[in-house]
Short mmCIF file of C-alpha atoms in Angstrom, two decimals:
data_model
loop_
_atom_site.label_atom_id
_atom_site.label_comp_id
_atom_site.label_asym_id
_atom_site.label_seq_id
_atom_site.Cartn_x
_atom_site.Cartn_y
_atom_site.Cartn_z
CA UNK A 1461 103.61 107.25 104.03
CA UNK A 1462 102.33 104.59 105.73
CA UNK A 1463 101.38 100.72 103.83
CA UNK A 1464 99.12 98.15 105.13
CA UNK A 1465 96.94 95.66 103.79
CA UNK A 1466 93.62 93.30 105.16
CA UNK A 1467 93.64 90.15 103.78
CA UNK A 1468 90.40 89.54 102.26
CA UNK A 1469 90.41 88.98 98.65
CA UNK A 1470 91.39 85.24 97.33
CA UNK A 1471 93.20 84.59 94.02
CA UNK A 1472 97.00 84.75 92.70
CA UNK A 1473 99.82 84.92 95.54
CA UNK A 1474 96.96 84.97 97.97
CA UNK A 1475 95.40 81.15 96.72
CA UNK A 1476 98.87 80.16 97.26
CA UNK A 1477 98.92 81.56 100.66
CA UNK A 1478 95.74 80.48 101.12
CA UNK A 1479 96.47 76.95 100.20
CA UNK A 1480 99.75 76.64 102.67
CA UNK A 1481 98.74 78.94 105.68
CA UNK A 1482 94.98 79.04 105.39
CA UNK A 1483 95.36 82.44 105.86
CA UNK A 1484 93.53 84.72 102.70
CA UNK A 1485 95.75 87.61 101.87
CA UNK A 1486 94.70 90.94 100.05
CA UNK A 1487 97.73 92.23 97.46
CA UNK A 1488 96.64 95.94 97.49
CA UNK A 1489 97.61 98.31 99.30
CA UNK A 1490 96.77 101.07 101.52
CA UNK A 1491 98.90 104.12 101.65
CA UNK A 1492 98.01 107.04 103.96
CA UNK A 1493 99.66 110.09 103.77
CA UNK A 1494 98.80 113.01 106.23
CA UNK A 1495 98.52 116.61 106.01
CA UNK A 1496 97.87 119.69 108.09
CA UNK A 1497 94.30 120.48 107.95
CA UNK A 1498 93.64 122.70 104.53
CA UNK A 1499 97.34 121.81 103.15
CA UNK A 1500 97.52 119.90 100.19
CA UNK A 1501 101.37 118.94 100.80
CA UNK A 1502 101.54 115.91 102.81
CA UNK A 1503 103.82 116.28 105.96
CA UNK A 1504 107.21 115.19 105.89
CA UNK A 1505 107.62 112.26 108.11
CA UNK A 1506 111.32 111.81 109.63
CA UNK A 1507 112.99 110.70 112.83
CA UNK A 1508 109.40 109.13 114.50
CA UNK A 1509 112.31 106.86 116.69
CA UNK A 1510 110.47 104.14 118.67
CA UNK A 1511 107.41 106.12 119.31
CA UNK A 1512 106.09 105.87 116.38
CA UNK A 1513 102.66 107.42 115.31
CA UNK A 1514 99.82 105.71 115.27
CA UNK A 1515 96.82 105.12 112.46
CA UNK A 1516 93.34 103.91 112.49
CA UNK A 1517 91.87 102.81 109.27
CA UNK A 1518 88.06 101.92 108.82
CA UNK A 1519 87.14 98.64 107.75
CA UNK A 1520 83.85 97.79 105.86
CA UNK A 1521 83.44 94.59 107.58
CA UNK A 1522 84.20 93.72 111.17
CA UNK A 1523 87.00 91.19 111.66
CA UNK A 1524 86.46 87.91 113.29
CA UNK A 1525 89.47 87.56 115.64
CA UNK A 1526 88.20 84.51 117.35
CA UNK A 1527 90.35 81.13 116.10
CA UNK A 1528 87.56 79.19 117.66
CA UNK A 1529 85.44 80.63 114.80
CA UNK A 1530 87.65 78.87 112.14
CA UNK A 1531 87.96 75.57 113.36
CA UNK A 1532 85.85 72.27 112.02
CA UNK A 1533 85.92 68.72 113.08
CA UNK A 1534 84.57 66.26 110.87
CA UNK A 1535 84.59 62.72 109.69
CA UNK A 1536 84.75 60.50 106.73
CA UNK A 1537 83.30 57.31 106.47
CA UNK A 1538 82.93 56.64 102.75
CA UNK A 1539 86.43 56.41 101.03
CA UNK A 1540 86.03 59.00 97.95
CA UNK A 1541 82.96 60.99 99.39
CA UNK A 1542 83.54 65.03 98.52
CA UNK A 1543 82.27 66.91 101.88
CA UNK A 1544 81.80 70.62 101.91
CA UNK A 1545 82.70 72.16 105.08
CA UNK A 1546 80.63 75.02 106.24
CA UNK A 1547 83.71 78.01 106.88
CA UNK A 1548 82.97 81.23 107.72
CA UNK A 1549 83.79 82.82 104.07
CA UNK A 1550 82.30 80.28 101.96
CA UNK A 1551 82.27 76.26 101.61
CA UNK A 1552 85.86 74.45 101.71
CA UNK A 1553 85.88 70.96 100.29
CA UNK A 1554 87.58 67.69 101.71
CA UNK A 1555 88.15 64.19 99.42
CA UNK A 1556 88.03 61.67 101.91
CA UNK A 1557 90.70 59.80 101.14
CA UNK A 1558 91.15 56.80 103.22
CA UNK A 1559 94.32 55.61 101.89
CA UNK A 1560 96.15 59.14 102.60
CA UNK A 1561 94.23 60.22 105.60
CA UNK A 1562 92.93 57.24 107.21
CA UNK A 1563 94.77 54.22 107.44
CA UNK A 1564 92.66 52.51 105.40
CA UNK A 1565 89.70 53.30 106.60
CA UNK A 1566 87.03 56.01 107.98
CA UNK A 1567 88.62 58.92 110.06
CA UNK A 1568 88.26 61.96 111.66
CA UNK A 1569 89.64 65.27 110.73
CA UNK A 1570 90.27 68.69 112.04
CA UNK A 1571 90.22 71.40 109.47
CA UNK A 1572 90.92 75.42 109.94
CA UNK A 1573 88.73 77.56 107.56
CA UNK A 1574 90.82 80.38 105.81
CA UNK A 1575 90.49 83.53 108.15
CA UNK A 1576 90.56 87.22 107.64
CA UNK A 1577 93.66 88.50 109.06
CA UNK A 1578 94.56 92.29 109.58
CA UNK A 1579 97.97 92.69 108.90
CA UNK A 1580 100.16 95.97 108.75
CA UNK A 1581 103.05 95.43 106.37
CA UNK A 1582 105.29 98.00 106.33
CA UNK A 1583 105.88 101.67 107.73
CA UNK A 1584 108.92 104.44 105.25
#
C-alpha cells in the first residue's frame, strides 16, 4: 500500500513543527491500495525495483508552491507593539522586542508564513 500525507492541519506534533520549520504538517494518513477493476482483493505489490509505480491523489485545495508567496518584511518601531502579519493561512503575530531583535531599538524583520507542503512519506 502506498502512505502519504499533505500538511495542512495545525495542532500537536504539527504546532511543534510548525513552530521550528514553519512548515504545517498533517498527521493522517493516506493509504491507497489498488485493485483490478471489479476485484475486491487488492493486488499484491512486490519487486516494483527502481521503477516504481506512480500515484496521483486529488487534493481539495490547490497548493501554493511559490516561496515568494510566504515571505513578509516588516518593521517595528515601538518596543512591545504586537503586529499581526497578514500569511497566507491566517494572521501570525510578532512582539517587537527591541532588546532581543533590535539592538535596542526599532528594526526590521523578515518573516516566512507557515506553508502547505505536499509531502509523500513512505512507500511498503
Amino acid at each position: 500500500a502506498a502512505a502519504g500525507s499533505r500538511a495542512d492541519q495545525p495542532g500537536g506534533a504539527a504546532a511543534a513543527l510548525a513552530a521550528q520549520d514553519r512548515l504545517l504538517l498533517r498527521s493522517h494518513l493516506t493509504v491507497v491500495e489498488v485493485a483490478s477493476q471489479g476485484a475486491a482483493v487488492p493486488l499484491e505489490v512486490d519487486g516494483l525495483g527502481e521503477g516504481g509505480v506512480r500515484v496521483t491523489l486529488a487534493a481539495t485545495k490547490p497548493f501554493n508552491t511559490s516561496a515568494g508567496a510566504f515571505e513578509r518584511k516588516d518593521a517595528c518601531g515601538t518596543d512591545g507593539a504586537a503586529l499581526s502579519i497578514d500569511c497566507p493561512l491566517g494572521p501570525e503575530l510578532h512582539t517587537c522586542d527591541f532588546a532581543t531583535h533590535g539592538g535596542g531599538g526599532p528594526y526590521h524583520f523578515d518573516l516566512t508564513c507557515p506553508r502547505v507542503v505536499p509531502t509523500c512519506l513512505f512507500w511498503d
